[in-house]
PDB file of C-alpha atoms in Angstrom:
ATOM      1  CA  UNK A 298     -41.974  -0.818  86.141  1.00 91.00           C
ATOM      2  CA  UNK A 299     -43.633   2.322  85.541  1.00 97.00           C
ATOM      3  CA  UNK A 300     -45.530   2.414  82.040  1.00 97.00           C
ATOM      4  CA  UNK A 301     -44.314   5.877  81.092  1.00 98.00           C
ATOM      5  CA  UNK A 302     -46.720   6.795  78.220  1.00 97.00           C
ATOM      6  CA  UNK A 303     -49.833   7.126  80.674  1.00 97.00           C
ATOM      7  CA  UNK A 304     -48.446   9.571  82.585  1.00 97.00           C
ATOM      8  CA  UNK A 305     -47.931  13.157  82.302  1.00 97.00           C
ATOM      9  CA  UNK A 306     -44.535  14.108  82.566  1.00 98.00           C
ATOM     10  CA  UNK A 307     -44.542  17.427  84.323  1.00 98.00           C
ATOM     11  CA  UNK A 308     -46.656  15.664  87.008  1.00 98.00           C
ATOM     12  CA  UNK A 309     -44.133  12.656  87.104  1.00 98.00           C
ATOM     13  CA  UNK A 310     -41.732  14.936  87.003  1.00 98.00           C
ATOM     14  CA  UNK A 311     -42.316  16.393  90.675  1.00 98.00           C
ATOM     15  CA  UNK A 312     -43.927  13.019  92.158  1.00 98.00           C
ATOM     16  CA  UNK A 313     -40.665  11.060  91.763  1.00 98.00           C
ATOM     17  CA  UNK A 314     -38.139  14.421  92.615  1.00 98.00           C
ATOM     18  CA  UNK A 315     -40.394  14.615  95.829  1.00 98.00           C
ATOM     19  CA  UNK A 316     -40.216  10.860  97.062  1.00 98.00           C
ATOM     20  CA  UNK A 317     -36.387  11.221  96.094  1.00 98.00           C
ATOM     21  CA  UNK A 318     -36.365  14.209  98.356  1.00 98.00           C
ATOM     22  CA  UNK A 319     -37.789  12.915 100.825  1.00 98.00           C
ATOM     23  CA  UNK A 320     -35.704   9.533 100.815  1.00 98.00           C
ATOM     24  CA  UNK A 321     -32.472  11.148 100.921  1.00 97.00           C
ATOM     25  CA  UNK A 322     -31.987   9.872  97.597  1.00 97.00           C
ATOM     26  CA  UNK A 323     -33.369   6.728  97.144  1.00 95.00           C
ATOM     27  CA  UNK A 324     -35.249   7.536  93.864  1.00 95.00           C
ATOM     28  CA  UNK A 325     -32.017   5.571  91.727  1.00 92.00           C
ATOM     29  CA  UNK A 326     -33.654   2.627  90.217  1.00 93.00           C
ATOM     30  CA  UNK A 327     -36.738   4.236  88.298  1.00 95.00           C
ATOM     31  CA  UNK A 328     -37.943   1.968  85.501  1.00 97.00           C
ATOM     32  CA  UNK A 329     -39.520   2.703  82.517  1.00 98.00           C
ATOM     33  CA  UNK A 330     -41.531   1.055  79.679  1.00 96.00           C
ATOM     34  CA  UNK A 331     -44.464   1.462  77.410  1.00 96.00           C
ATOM     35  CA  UNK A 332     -47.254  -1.216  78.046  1.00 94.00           C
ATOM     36  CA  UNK A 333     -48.334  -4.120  75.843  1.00 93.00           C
ATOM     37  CA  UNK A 334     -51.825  -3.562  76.082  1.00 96.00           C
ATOM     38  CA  UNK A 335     -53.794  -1.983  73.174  1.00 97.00           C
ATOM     39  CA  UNK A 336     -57.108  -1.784  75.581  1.00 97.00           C
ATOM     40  CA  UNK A 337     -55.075  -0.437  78.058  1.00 96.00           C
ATOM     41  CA  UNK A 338     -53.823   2.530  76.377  1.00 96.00           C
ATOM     42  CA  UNK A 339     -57.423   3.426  75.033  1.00 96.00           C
ATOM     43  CA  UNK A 340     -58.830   3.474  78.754  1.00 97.00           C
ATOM     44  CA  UNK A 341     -55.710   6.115  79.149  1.00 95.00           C
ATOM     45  CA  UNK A 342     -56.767   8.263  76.680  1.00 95.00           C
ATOM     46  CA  UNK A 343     -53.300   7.105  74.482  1.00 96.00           C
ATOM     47  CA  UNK A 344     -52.557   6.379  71.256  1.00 97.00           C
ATOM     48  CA  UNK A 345     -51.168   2.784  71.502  1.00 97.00           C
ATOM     49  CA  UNK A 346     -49.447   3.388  68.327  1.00 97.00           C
ATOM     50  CA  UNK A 347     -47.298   6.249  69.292  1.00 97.00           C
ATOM     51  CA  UNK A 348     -46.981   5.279  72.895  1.00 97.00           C
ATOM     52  CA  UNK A 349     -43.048   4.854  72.174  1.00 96.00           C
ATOM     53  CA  UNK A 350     -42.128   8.830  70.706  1.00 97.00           C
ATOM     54  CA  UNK A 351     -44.548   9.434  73.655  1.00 97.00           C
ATOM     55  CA  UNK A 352     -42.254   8.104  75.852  1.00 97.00           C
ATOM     56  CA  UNK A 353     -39.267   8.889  74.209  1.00 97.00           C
ATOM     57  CA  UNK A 354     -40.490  13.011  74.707  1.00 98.00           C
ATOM     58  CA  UNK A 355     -41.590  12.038  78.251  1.00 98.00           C
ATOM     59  CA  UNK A 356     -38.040  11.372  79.066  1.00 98.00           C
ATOM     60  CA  UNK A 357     -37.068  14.962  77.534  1.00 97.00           C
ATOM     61  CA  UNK A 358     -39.056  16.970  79.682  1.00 98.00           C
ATOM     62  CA  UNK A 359     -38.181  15.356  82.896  1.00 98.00           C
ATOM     63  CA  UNK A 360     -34.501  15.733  82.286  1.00 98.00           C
ATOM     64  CA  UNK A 361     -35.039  19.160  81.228  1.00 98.00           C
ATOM     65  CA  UNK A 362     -37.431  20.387  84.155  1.00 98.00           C
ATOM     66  CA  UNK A 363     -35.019  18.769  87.143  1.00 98.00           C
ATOM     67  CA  UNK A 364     -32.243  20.441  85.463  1.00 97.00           C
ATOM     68  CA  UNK A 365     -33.803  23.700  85.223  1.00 96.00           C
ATOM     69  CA  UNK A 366     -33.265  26.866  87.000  1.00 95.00           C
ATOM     70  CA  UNK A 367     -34.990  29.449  88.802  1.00 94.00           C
ATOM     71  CA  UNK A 368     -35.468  30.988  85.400  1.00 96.00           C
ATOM     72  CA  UNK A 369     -37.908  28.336  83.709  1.00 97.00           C
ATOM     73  CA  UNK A 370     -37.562  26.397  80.473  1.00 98.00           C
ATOM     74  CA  UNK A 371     -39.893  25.676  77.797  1.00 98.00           C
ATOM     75  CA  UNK A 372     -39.991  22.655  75.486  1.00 98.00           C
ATOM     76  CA  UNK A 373     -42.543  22.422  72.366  1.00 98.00           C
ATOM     77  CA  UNK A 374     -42.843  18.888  70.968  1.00 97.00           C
ATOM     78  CA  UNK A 375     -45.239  16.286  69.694  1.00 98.00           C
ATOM     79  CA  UNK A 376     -47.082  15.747  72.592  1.00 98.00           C
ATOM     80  CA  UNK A 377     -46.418  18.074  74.984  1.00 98.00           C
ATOM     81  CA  UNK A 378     -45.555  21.581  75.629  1.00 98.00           C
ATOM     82  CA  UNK A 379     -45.288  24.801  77.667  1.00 98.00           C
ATOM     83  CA  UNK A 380     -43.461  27.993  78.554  1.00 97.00           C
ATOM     84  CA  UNK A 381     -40.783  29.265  81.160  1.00 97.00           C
ATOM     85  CA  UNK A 382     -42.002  26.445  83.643  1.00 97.00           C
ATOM     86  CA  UNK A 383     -40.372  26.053  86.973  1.00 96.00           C
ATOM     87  CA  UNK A 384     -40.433  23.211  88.853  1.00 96.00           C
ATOM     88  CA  UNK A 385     -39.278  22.425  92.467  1.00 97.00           C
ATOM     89  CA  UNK A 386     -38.493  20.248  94.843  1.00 97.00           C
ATOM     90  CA  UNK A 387     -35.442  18.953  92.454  1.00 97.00           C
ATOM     91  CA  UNK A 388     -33.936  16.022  92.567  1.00 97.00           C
ATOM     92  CA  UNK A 389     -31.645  15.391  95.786  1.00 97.00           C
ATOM     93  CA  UNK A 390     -28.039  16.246  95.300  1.00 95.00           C
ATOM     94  CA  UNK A 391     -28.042  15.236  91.588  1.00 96.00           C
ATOM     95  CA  UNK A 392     -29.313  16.901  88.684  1.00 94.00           C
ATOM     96  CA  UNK A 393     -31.525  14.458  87.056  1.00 96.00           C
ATOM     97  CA  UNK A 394     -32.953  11.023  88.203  1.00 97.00           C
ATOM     98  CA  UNK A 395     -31.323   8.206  86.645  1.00 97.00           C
ATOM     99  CA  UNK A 396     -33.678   6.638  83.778  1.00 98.00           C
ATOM    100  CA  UNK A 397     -33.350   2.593  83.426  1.00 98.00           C
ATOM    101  CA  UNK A 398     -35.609   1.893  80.400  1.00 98.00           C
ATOM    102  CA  UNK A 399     -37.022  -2.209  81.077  1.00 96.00           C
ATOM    103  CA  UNK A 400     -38.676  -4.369  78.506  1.00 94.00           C
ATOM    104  CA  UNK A 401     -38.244  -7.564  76.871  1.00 91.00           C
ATOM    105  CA  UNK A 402     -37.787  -6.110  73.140  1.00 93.00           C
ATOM    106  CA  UNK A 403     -35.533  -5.047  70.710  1.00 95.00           C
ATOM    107  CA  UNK A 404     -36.829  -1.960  70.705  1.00 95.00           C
ATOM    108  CA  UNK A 405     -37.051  -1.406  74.449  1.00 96.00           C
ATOM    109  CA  UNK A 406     -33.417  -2.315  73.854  1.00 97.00           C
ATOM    110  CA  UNK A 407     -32.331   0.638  71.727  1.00 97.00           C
ATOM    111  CA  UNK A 408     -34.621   3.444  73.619  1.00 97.00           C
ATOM    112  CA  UNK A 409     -32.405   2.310  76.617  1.00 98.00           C
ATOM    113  CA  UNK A 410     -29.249   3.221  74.333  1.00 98.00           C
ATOM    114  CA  UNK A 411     -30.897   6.021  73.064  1.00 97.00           C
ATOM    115  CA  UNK A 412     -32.030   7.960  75.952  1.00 97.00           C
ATOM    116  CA  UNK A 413     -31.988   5.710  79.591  1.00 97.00           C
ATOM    117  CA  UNK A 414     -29.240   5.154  82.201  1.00 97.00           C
ATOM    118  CA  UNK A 415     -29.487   1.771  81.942  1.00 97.00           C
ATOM    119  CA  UNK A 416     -31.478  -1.463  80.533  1.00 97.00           C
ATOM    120  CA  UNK A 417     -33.506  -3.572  82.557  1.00 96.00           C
ATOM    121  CA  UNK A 418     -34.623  -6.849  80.707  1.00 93.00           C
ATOM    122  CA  UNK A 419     -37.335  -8.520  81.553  1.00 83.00           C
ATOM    123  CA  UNK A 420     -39.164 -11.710  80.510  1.00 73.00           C
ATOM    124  CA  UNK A 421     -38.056 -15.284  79.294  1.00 82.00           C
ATOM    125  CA  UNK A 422     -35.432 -14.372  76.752  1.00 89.00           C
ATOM    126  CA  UNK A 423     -33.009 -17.158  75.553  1.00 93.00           C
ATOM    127  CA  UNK A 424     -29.207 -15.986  76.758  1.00 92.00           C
ATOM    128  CA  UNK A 425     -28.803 -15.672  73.234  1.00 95.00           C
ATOM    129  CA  UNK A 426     -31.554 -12.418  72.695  1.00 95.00           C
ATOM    130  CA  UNK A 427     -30.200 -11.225  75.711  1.00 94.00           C
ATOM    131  CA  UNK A 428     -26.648 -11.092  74.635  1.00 95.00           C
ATOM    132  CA  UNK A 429     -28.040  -9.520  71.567  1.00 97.00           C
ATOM    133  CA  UNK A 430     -30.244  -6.723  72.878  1.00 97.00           C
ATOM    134  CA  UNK A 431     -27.723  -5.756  75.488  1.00 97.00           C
ATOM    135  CA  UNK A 432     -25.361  -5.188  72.209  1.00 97.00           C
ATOM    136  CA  UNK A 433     -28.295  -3.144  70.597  1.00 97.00           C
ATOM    137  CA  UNK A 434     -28.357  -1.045  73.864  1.00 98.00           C
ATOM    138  CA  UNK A 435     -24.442  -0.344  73.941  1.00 97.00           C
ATOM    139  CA  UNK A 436     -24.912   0.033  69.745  1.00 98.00           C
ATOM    140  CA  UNK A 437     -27.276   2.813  69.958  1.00 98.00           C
ATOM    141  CA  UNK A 438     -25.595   4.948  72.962  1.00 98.00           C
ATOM    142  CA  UNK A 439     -22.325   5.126  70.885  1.00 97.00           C
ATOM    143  CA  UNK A 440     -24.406   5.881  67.939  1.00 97.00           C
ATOM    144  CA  UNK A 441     -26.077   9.084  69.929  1.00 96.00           C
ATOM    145  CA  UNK A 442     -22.834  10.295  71.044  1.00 97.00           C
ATOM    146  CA  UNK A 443     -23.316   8.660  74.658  1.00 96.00           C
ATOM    147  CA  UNK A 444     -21.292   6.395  76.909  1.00 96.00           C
ATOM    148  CA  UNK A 445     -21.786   2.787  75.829  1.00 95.00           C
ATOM    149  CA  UNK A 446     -19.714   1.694  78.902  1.00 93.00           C
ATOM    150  CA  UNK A 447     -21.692   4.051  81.465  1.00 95.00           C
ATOM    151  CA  UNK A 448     -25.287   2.081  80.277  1.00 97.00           C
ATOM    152  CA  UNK A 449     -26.245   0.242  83.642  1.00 97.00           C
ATOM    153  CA  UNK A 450     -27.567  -3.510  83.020  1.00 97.00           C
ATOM    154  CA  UNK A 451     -30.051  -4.656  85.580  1.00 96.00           C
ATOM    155  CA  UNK A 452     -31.470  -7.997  85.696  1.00 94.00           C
ATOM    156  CA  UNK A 453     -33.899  -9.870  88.589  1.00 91.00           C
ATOM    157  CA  UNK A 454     -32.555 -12.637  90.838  1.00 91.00           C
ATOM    158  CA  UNK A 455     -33.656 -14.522  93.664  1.00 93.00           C
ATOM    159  CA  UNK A 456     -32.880 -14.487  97.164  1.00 94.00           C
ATOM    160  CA  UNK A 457     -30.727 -17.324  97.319  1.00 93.00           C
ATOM    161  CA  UNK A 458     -28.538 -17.081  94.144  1.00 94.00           C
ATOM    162  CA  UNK A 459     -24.690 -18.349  94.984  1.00 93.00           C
ATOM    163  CA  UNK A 460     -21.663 -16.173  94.752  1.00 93.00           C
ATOM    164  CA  UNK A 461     -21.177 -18.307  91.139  1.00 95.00           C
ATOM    165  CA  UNK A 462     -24.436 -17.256  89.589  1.00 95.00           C
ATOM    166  CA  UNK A 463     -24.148 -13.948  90.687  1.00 94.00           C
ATOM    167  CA  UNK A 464     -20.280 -13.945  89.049  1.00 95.00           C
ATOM    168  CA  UNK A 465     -21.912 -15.690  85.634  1.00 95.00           C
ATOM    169  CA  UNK A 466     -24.286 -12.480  85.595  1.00 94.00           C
ATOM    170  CA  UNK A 467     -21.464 -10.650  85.659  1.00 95.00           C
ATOM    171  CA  UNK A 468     -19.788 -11.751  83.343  1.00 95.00           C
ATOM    172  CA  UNK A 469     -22.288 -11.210  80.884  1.00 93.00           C
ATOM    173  CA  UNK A 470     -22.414  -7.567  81.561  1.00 94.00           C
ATOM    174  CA  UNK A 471     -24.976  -7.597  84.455  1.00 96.00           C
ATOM    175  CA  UNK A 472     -24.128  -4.496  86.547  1.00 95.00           C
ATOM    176  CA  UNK A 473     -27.091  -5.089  89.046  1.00 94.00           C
ATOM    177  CA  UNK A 474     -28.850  -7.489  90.236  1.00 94.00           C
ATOM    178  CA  UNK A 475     -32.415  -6.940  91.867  1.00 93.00           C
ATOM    179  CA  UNK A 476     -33.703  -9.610  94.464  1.00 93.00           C
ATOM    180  CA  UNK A 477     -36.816  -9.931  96.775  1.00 92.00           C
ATOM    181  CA  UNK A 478     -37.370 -11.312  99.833  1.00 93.00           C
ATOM    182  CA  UNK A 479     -39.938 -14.727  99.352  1.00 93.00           C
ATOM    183  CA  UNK A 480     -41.788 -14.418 102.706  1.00 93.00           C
ATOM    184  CA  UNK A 481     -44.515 -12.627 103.459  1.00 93.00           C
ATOM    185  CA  UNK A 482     -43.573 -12.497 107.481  1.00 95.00           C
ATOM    186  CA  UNK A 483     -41.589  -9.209 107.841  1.00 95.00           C
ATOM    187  CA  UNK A 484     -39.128 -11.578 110.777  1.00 96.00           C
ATOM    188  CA  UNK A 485     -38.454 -13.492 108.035  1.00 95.00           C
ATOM    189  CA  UNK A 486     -37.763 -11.117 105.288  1.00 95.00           C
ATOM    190  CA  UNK A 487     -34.986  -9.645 107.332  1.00 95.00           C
ATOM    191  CA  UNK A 488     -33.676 -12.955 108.072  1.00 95.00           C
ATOM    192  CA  UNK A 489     -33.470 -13.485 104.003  1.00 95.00           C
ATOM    193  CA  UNK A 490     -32.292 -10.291 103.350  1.00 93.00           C
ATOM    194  CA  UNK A 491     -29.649 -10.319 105.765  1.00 94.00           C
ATOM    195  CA  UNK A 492     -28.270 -13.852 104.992  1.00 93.00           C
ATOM    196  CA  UNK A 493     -28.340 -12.509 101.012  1.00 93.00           C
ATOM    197  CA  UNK A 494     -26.195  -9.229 102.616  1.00 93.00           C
ATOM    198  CA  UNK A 495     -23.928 -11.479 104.659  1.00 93.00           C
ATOM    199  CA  UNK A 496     -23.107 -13.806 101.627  1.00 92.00           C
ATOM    200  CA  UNK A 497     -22.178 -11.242  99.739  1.00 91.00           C
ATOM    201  CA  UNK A 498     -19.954  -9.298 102.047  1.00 90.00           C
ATOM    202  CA  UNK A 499     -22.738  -6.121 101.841  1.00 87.00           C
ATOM    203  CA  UNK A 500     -23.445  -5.759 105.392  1.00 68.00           C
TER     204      UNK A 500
END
């Protein structure tokens, strides 16, 4: 998870349209979230307090730079601002990088509604929060005019999760489920990953 407030985002902006460039488009699972750390934020130079409308504009201008043309835009907000600003390489064959917005809060919950492509829970949250923020997250794209039904729901699982768990997270609205490979031998890995492909008919 990238903690969005400590970074500029005209910088961002081009760092993460040039790795997707130069992946072919692989840049399609870009988390954000704020921190939890008041310390943190002070060795960044941030306000911890306004660390989420910091965000929140963050979000703006990287939307609004990839989808800019050869002309330039200009944005003028609480944080951040310039003038007829043109930015290249852009994104590959899209015109903005989806947004998944990850936290364990309430909160986190409605800026995914608000402004990201999807929600990406994290955390030890009883199935009933969960249930509850992804609601919030649905709640608050309708309310800003968006697609409820387009939000993406992500949520970690492990390697060796059965075709029923994996069918429960669906059923509870999970569109995507993230996994790792356990070992640290890079034989193995590809062993786990490709048993995890082969079990579910991704191969």
């Amino acid at each position: 998870m990238l903690l969005l407030p400590y970074h500029h985002p005209v910088v961002l902006a081009k760092r993460l349209a040039t790795i997707d460039v130069l992946s072919r488009g692989r840049m399609r699972l870009l988390t954000v979230g704020l921190g939890a750390l008041p310390g943190e934020a002070r060795a960044m130079g941030v306000d911890f307090a306004t660390r989420g409308r910091r965000a929140d504009e963050a979000i703006d201008v990287m939307r609004l730079l990839w989808a800019g043309g050869e002309e330039g835009v200009s944005f003028e907000g609480e944080f951040f601002a310039f003038e007829n600003l043109c930015q290249y390489p852009k994104p590959y064959g899209v015109t903005s990088l989806p947004i998944h917005v990850g936290g364990s809060s309430r909160a986190a919950a409605r800026r995914a509604g608000r402004r990201g492509d999807g929600y990406h829970p994290g955390g030890a949250l009883h199935p009933d929060e969960r249930a509850l923020q992804l609601d919030l997250a649905r709640s608050a794209a309708a309310e800003a005019g968006r697609s409820a039904q387009a939000l993406e729901y992500t949520r970690p699982g492990s390697i060796d999760m059965t075709v029923e768990q994996v069918e429960a997270l669906a059923a509870q609205g999970v569109t995507r489920v993230v996994v790792s490979a356990t070992s640290a031998e890079p034989d193995r890995q590809r062993e786990e990953m490709s048993a995890f492909a082969e079990r579910f008919s991704l191969s």
